[in-house]
Coordinates of C-alpha atoms and ligand atoms in Angstrom, one line a residue:
X16 CA -63.3 64.9 34.1
X17 CA -61.1 62.9 31.8
X18 CA -59.0 60.2 33.2
X19 CA -55.4 60.6 32.4
X20 CA -54.1 57.0 33.1
X21 CA -50.2 56.4 33.4
X22 CA -50.3 53.8 35.5
X23 CA -50.1 50.7 33.0
X24 CA -47.1 48.9 35.2
X25 CA -50.0 48.9 38.0
X26 CA -52.6 47.2 35.4
X27 CA -53.8 47.8 32.1
X28 CA -57.1 48.7 30.4
X29 CA -58.4 45.7 28.7
X30 CA -58.6 46.3 24.7
X31 CA -61.6 46.3 23.3
X32 CA -60.9 43.7 21.0
X33 CA -60.0 41.4 23.9
X34 CA -63.1 42.3 25.4
X35 CA -65.1 41.2 22.2
X36 CA -63.4 38.0 22.3
X37 CA -64.2 37.2 25.4
X38 CA -67.5 37.8 25.5
X39 CA -69.3 35.1 23.6
X40 CA -67.4 32.5 26.3
X41 CA -69.4 34.1 29.2
X42 CA -72.8 33.5 28.4
X43 CA -73.7 31.8 25.1
X44 CA -70.5 29.4 24.8
X45 CA -70.2 28.3 28.6
X46 CA -69.2 24.7 27.8
X47 CA -66.8 23.2 29.8
X48 CA -63.7 22.6 27.5
X49 CA -62.8 19.2 28.9
X50 CA -66.4 18.0 27.8
X51 CA -66.5 15.6 25.2
X52 CA -69.5 17.1 23.8
X53 CA -68.8 19.3 20.5
X54 CA -70.2 22.1 22.6
X55 CA -67.8 21.9 24.9
X56 CA -65.2 21.0 22.3
X57 CA -65.5 24.4 20.4
X58 CA -64.3 25.9 23.6
X59 CA -61.3 23.7 24.1
X60 CA -60.4 24.5 20.3
X61 CA -60.5 28.3 21.6
X62 CA -58.5 27.4 24.3
X63 CA -55.7 25.7 22.1
X64 CA -55.7 28.7 19.9
X65 CA -55.0 31.3 22.9
X66 CA -52.5 28.7 23.9
X67 CA -50.8 29.0 20.4
X68 CA -50.9 32.9 20.7
X69 CA -49.4 33.0 24.1
X70 CA -46.8 30.8 22.9
X71 CA -46.0 32.5 19.8
X72 CA -45.6 36.0 21.4
X73 CA -42.5 34.4 23.5
X74 CA -41.2 32.2 21.4
X75 CA -42.4 28.9 22.6
X76 CA -43.8 25.3 21.9
X77 CA -47.6 25.6 22.9
X78 CA -47.4 22.7 25.2
X79 CA -44.7 24.9 27.3
X80 CA -47.6 27.3 28.3
X81 CA -49.3 26.7 31.7
X82 CA -52.6 28.7 32.2
X83 CA -52.6 30.2 35.8
X84 CA -55.0 32.7 37.7
X85 CA -52.1 35.5 37.8
X86 CA -48.2 36.6 37.9
X87 CA -47.9 35.9 41.0
X88 CA -49.5 32.1 41.1
X89 CA -46.9 31.8 38.2
X90 CA -44.0 33.0 40.1
X91 CA -45.2 30.7 43.1
X92 CA -45.4 27.7 40.9
X93 CA -42.2 28.1 39.4
X94 CA -40.3 28.6 42.4
X95 CA -42.3 25.8 44.6
X96 CA -41.8 23.5 41.5
X97 CA -37.8 24.0 41.6
X98 CA -37.8 22.8 45.1
X99 CA -39.9 20.2 45.2
X100 CA -38.2 18.6 41.8
X101 CA -34.9 18.9 43.8
X102 CA -35.2 18.3 47.4
X103 CA -31.5 18.1 48.0
X104 CA -30.9 21.8 46.9
X105 CA -31.7 24.2 49.7
X106 CA -30.3 27.6 48.1
X107 CA -32.2 30.1 46.2
X108 CA -30.5 33.3 44.1
X109 CA -32.7 36.0 43.7
X110 CA -32.5 40.1 43.6
X111 CA -33.4 42.8 46.4
X112 CA -35.7 44.5 44.0
X113 CA -38.0 42.0 42.9
X114 CA -41.9 42.1 43.3
X115 CA -43.6 40.9 46.3
X116 CA -44.9 37.8 44.4
X117 CA -40.8 36.8 44.6
X118 CA -39.6 38.7 47.7
X119 CA -42.2 37.6 50.1
X120 CA -42.5 34.0 48.8
X121 CA -38.6 33.9 49.1
X122 CA -39.1 35.2 52.7
X123 CA -41.6 32.6 53.7
X124 CA -39.1 30.2 52.0
X125 CA -36.2 31.5 54.3
X126 CA -38.3 31.0 57.4
X127 CA -38.9 27.2 56.5
X128 CA -35.0 26.8 56.3
X129 CA -34.0 27.7 52.6
X130 CA -31.2 29.8 52.3
X131 CA -32.0 32.9 50.0
X132 CA -29.5 35.2 48.7
X133 CA -30.7 38.5 47.5
X134 CA -28.4 39.8 45.3
X135 CA -27.7 43.9 45.3
X136 CA -28.5 46.5 43.0
X137 CA -26.2 49.3 41.9
X138 CA -27.5 53.2 42.2
X139 CA -29.0 52.5 38.5
X140 CA -30.6 49.2 39.6
X141 CA -28.1 47.5 37.9
X142 CA -27.0 43.6 38.8
X143 CA -23.4 42.9 39.3
X144 CA -22.6 40.2 37.3
X145 CA -19.7 39.0 39.2
X146 CA -21.5 38.8 42.3
X147 CA -24.3 37.0 40.7
X148 CA -21.6 34.2 39.1
X149 CA -20.2 34.1 42.7
X150 CA -23.5 33.5 44.4
X151 CA -24.3 30.3 42.4
X152 CA -23.2 27.0 44.4
X153 CA -23.5 23.1 43.3
X154 CA -26.7 23.5 46.5
X155 CA -28.9 26.5 44.5
X156 CA -32.1 25.0 43.1
X157 CA -33.2 28.0 41.1
X158 CA -32.2 31.4 40.3
X159 CA -35.4 33.7 40.3
X160 CA -34.5 37.2 38.7
X161 CA -37.3 39.7 37.1
X162 CA -36.7 40.7 33.5
X163 CA -38.2 44.3 33.8
X164 CA -38.5 46.1 37.2
X165 CA -42.0 47.3 37.9
X166 CA -41.3 50.4 39.5
X167 CA -38.2 51.5 37.4
X168 CA -38.6 49.6 34.6
X169 CA -34.8 48.7 34.3
X170 CA -33.9 45.4 32.4
X171 CA -31.9 42.7 34.0
X172 CA -29.2 41.1 31.5
X173 CA -31.8 38.0 31.4
X174 CA -30.1 36.2 28.6
X175 CA -26.5 36.3 30.1
X176 CA -27.9 35.4 33.9
X177 CA -29.7 32.4 32.6
X178 CA -26.9 31.1 30.0
X179 CA -24.3 31.2 33.3
X180 CA -27.0 29.2 36.0
X181 CA -27.5 26.8 32.7
X182 CA -23.9 26.1 32.6
X183 CA -24.0 24.9 36.3
X184 CA -27.2 22.7 35.8
X185 CA -29.2 25.2 37.7
X186 CA -33.1 26.1 36.6
X187 CA -33.6 29.9 35.8
X188 CA -36.9 31.5 36.4
X189 CA -37.8 35.1 35.0
X190 CA -40.6 37.2 36.4
X191 CA -41.2 38.5 33.0
X192 CA -44.8 40.2 34.1
X193 CA -43.6 43.7 33.1
X194 CA -41.3 42.6 30.1
X195 CA -43.9 40.4 28.2
X196 CA -45.5 42.5 25.3
X197 CA -43.4 45.5 25.7
X198 CA -39.9 44.1 24.6
X199 CA -39.0 41.4 22.2
X200 CA -38.6 37.8 24.1
X201 CA -37.7 34.7 22.1
X202 CA -37.5 31.8 24.6
X203 CA -36.5 29.4 21.6
X204 CA -33.0 30.8 21.4
X205 CA -32.8 31.4 25.5
X206 CA -31.6 29.3 28.3
X207 CA -34.2 30.6 30.6
X208 CA -36.5 27.2 32.3
X209 CA -39.3 29.0 33.3
X210 CA -41.0 32.4 32.5
X211 CA -43.9 34.2 34.3
X212 CA -46.6 36.3 32.4
X213 CA -49.5 38.3 33.9
X214 CA -52.6 39.0 31.6
X215 CA -53.6 42.6 33.0
X216 CA -50.3 44.1 32.3
X217 CA -50.7 43.4 28.7
X218 CA -54.7 44.6 28.0
X219 CA -56.0 41.1 29.0
X220 CA -58.0 41.0 32.2
X221 CA -57.4 40.6 35.8
X222 CA -57.4 36.8 36.9
X223 CA -55.4 35.1 34.3
X224 CA -51.7 34.5 33.7
X225 CA -49.0 32.3 31.8
X226 CA -46.2 30.2 33.2
X227 CA -43.8 28.8 30.4
X228 CA -41.9 26.1 31.3
X229 CA -39.1 24.4 29.1
X230 CA -39.6 21.0 27.5
X231 CA -37.6 18.8 29.6
X232 CA -38.0 20.8 32.5
X233 CA -39.2 18.8 35.6
X234 CA -42.2 20.0 37.0
X235 CA -44.6 19.6 40.0
X236 CA -48.0 21.2 39.9
X237 CA -49.2 23.7 42.3
X238 CA -53.1 23.1 42.2
X239 CA -53.2 19.7 42.1
X240 CA -56.7 18.3 40.9
X241 CA -57.7 17.4 37.3
X242 CA -55.7 17.1 34.2
X243 CA -56.4 20.3 33.2
X244 CA -53.2 22.0 31.5
X245 CA -51.8 18.3 31.0
X246 CA -51.7 17.6 34.8
X247 CA -49.7 20.5 35.6
X248 CA -52.6 23.0 36.9
X249 CA -55.6 21.6 38.0
X250 CA -58.7 23.8 37.8
X251 CA -61.3 24.3 35.2
X252 CA -59.9 26.9 32.8
X253 CA -60.8 30.3 33.1
X254 CA -62.1 30.3 29.8
X255 CA -63.3 33.9 28.8
X256 CA -60.1 35.3 30.7
X257 CA -57.7 32.6 28.2
X258 CA -59.0 33.6 25.4
X259 CA -58.7 37.3 26.4
X260 CA -54.9 36.7 26.7
X261 CA -54.7 34.8 24.0
X262 CA -56.3 37.9 21.7
X263 CA -54.0 40.4 23.9
X264 CA -50.8 38.3 23.0
X265 CA -51.7 38.8 19.5
X266 CA -52.1 42.2 19.8
X267 CA -49.0 42.7 21.6
X268 CA -47.2 41.2 18.8
X269 CA -48.5 43.2 16.4
X270 CA -47.7 46.2 18.6
X271 CA -44.4 45.7 19.7
X272 CA -43.2 48.0 17.4
X273 CA -45.4 50.7 18.3
X274 CA -44.3 50.5 22.1
X275 CA -41.1 51.0 21.2
X276 CA -41.1 54.4 19.0
X277 CA -44.6 55.9 19.9
X278 CA -45.2 55.3 23.5
X279 CA -40.9 55.6 23.9
X280 CA -41.4 59.1 22.2
X281 CA -44.2 59.9 24.3
X282 CA -42.4 58.9 27.5
X283 CA -38.9 60.8 26.8
X284 CA -41.1 63.9 26.1
X285 CA -42.6 63.9 29.7
X286 CA -39.5 62.8 31.5
X287 CA -37.5 65.4 29.6
X288 CA -40.0 68.4 29.7
X289 CA -40.4 67.7 33.7
X290 CA -36.8 67.4 34.2
X291 CA -36.4 70.5 32.5
X292 CA -39.4 72.5 34.0
X293 CA -39.0 71.4 37.8
X294 CA -35.5 71.6 39.5
X295 CA -34.1 69.2 41.9
X296 CA -35.7 66.5 40.0
X297 CA -34.1 63.2 38.6
X298 CA -34.8 59.6 36.6
X299 CA -34.3 56.5 38.8
X300 CA -32.6 53.6 37.3
X301 CA -30.4 53.1 34.3
X302 CA -32.3 55.2 31.4
X303 CA -30.5 53.0 28.5
X304 CA -31.5 49.6 29.5
X305 CA -35.2 50.5 30.5
X306 CA -38.9 49.4 29.3
X307 CA -40.1 51.8 26.7
X308 CA -42.9 52.8 28.6
X309 CA -41.7 53.6 32.6
X310 CA -40.5 56.6 33.8
X311 CA -39.6 56.9 37.5
X312 CA -39.0 60.4 38.6
X313 CA -37.9 61.9 42.1
X314 CA -39.1 65.7 42.9
X315 CA -36.6 66.4 46.1
X316 CA -38.3 67.6 49.2
X317 CA -41.9 66.8 48.4
X318 CA -44.0 63.9 49.4
X319 CA -44.9 61.3 46.3
X320 CA -48.8 60.8 48.3
X321 CA -49.0 64.7 48.2
X322 CA -48.4 64.8 44.6
X323 CA -50.7 61.6 43.7
X324 CA -53.3 63.4 45.4
X325 CA -52.7 66.7 43.5
X326 CA -52.7 65.0 40.6
X327 CA -55.9 63.3 41.3
X328 CA -57.8 66.4 41.1
X329 CA -56.9 66.9 37.5
X330 CA -58.0 63.1 36.6
X331 CA -53.9 61.8 36.3
X332 CA -53.3 58.7 37.6
X333 CA -49.7 57.3 38.4
X334 CA -47.8 56.0 41.6
X335 CA -45.3 56.7 44.0
X336 CA -42.5 55.2 45.2
X337 CA -43.5 55.1 49.0
X338 CA -46.0 53.0 51.0
X339 CA -47.8 54.3 53.9
X340 CA -46.9 51.5 56.7
X341 CA -47.4 51.7 59.9
X342 CA -48.5 55.2 59.9
X343 CA -45.2 56.5 58.5
X344 CA -44.2 56.7 54.9
X345 CA -41.5 54.4 53.7
X346 CA -39.7 54.8 50.2
X347 CA -40.1 51.4 48.2
X348 CA -37.6 48.5 48.8
X349 CA -36.6 49.1 44.9
X350 CA -35.1 52.5 45.9
X351 CA -34.0 51.9 49.1
X352 CA -31.8 49.0 47.4
X353 CA -30.8 51.6 44.8
X354 CA -29.7 53.8 48.0
X355 CA -32.0 56.7 46.5
X356 CA -31.3 59.5 49.0
X357 CA -34.4 59.8 51.4
X358 CA -35.3 63.5 50.4
X359 CA -35.1 62.0 46.7
X360 CA -37.1 58.4 47.4
X361 CA -40.0 60.1 49.0
X362 CA -40.9 62.3 46.3
X363 CA -40.5 59.6 43.6
X364 CA -43.4 59.0 40.9
X365 CA -44.0 56.0 38.4
X366 CA -45.3 57.0 35.3
X367 CA -45.9 54.0 33.2
X368 CA -47.3 54.9 30.1
X369 CA -49.3 52.5 27.3
X370 CA -50.4 52.3 23.5
X371 CA -53.7 54.5 24.4
X372 CA -51.7 57.8 25.8
X373 CA -52.0 60.6 23.4
X374 CA -49.7 63.6 22.9
X375 CA -52.4 65.7 24.3
X376 CA -52.3 64.0 27.5
X377 CA -48.8 64.3 28.0
X378 CA -49.0 68.1 27.0
X379 CA -51.6 68.1 30.0
X380 CA -49.3 66.6 32.5
X381 CA -46.2 68.6 31.4
X382 CA -48.3 71.7 32.2
X383 CA -50.3 70.9 35.2
X384 CA -47.5 69.2 37.4
X385 CA -44.5 71.7 37.6
X386 CA -46.7 73.7 39.5
X387 CA -48.2 71.3 42.0
X388 CA -44.6 70.3 43.0
X389 CA -44.1 74.1 43.7
X390 CA -47.1 74.4 46.1
X391 CA -46.0 71.4 47.7
X392 CA -42.8 72.6 47.9
X393 CA -43.7 76.0 49.3
X394 CA -45.4 74.3 52.0
X395 CA -42.5 72.3 52.8
X396 CA -39.5 73.3 55.7
X397 CA -37.0 71.3 54.0
X398 CA -37.4 72.9 51.1
X399 CA -37.8 76.7 52.1
X400 CA -34.4 76.2 54.3
X401 CA -32.9 74.0 51.8
X402 CA -32.1 71.2 54.3
X403 CA -30.7 68.2 53.0
X404 CA -29.5 66.6 56.2
X405 CA -32.3 63.7 56.2
X406 CA -29.6 60.9 55.6
X407 CA -30.6 58.0 53.2
X408 CA -33.2 55.6 53.6
Ligands
LIG503 N1 -44.3 40.7 39.0 C1 -44.3 41.9 38.7 C2 -42.9 42.3 38.2 C3 -45.3 42.5 38.8 O1 -45.0 43.5 38.5 C4 -46.4 42.0 39.2 C5 -47.4 42.8 39.2 O2 -47.5 44.4 39.5 C6 -46.7 40.8 39.4 C7 -45.4 39.9 39.6 C8 -47.6 40.3 40.0 O3 -48.6 39.9 39.1 P1 -49.9 39.6 39.6 O4 -51.0 41.2 39.6 O5 -50.9 39.0 38.1 O6 -50.4 38.7 40.3

């Protein structure tokens, strides 16, 4: 059975060009990039090239790029550094819809005595900028807001938010894990102090990421050890991963335009056809300021897990907006923060496309999914009675 992979916000396929670029560095060219000999030196040179490619994709200088192990490490390193370099400040501003890499860290820091403001979002997943402005205080050490939401694709006004923070002398971090490679980002014209990237979201392998740190930003390393990454992240480099990420950044720069036209056209067709063919369905999140590859659709009165299982029979991969916790299906914190009604939140599916998806694949999903929803609804007592009295989650 062919796999139809529409779960690219979870992870992406390593591009063949990326794999080819990495392969020599597993076996033949295994030298340590810090070694004095030329066998290691040639690997060091490739890492320098990868750093230049990663920097170019986001309009940064190469020495503003720190290679890490993943998006989660980049996020943790940014927040921890801001707190360690400004011990007198005890306040963090973030949002209710962040990825657990920020959300769980902030909850942990709150337990340690830091004050955390989690900004709410409206029904479309948008930030209230007036409330944001009011949240900034002289005690605020860092603002951390995601560039684009992993579940809905909603894009926050990061430049405006970063400028407001800079005007008050507050560090601004953005988790750009879902945005980099999908939409243009230019740190040379930005007020952002730190930005996180994860390789496996842009056709590089798992286990490699980047933390961008603006020149002049005080930085305290998260991993203390050797002099790698100019003493900002100890540990022998993941050389194949870094070289793969460099190649993926080059490809992303080339494909950005395609992502914004071909992928968006595929996403829009999938979304519009499903909304037309399936009654009681709707899109979650701002449809204007949104990543070109993401569509989060709720199918009322069915459970996302049921839809996923039945799509799986056809080889269709996507994600649901609910997670099985303690035996009960809880809608995701993102949909809850948006106030999506309970009967809608439970039946939400995230489709996230990539440049490798085709028209035929979208046709297949448009054909198979409506009967799946119909079958599941025929088994739902709520659908049969038209019951909507489940309240909101
Ligand atoms: N931030 C966002 C918005 C994400 O979507 C993810 C992964 O899903 C992460 C952070 C964590 O990245 P990683 O899996 O590389 O740790």
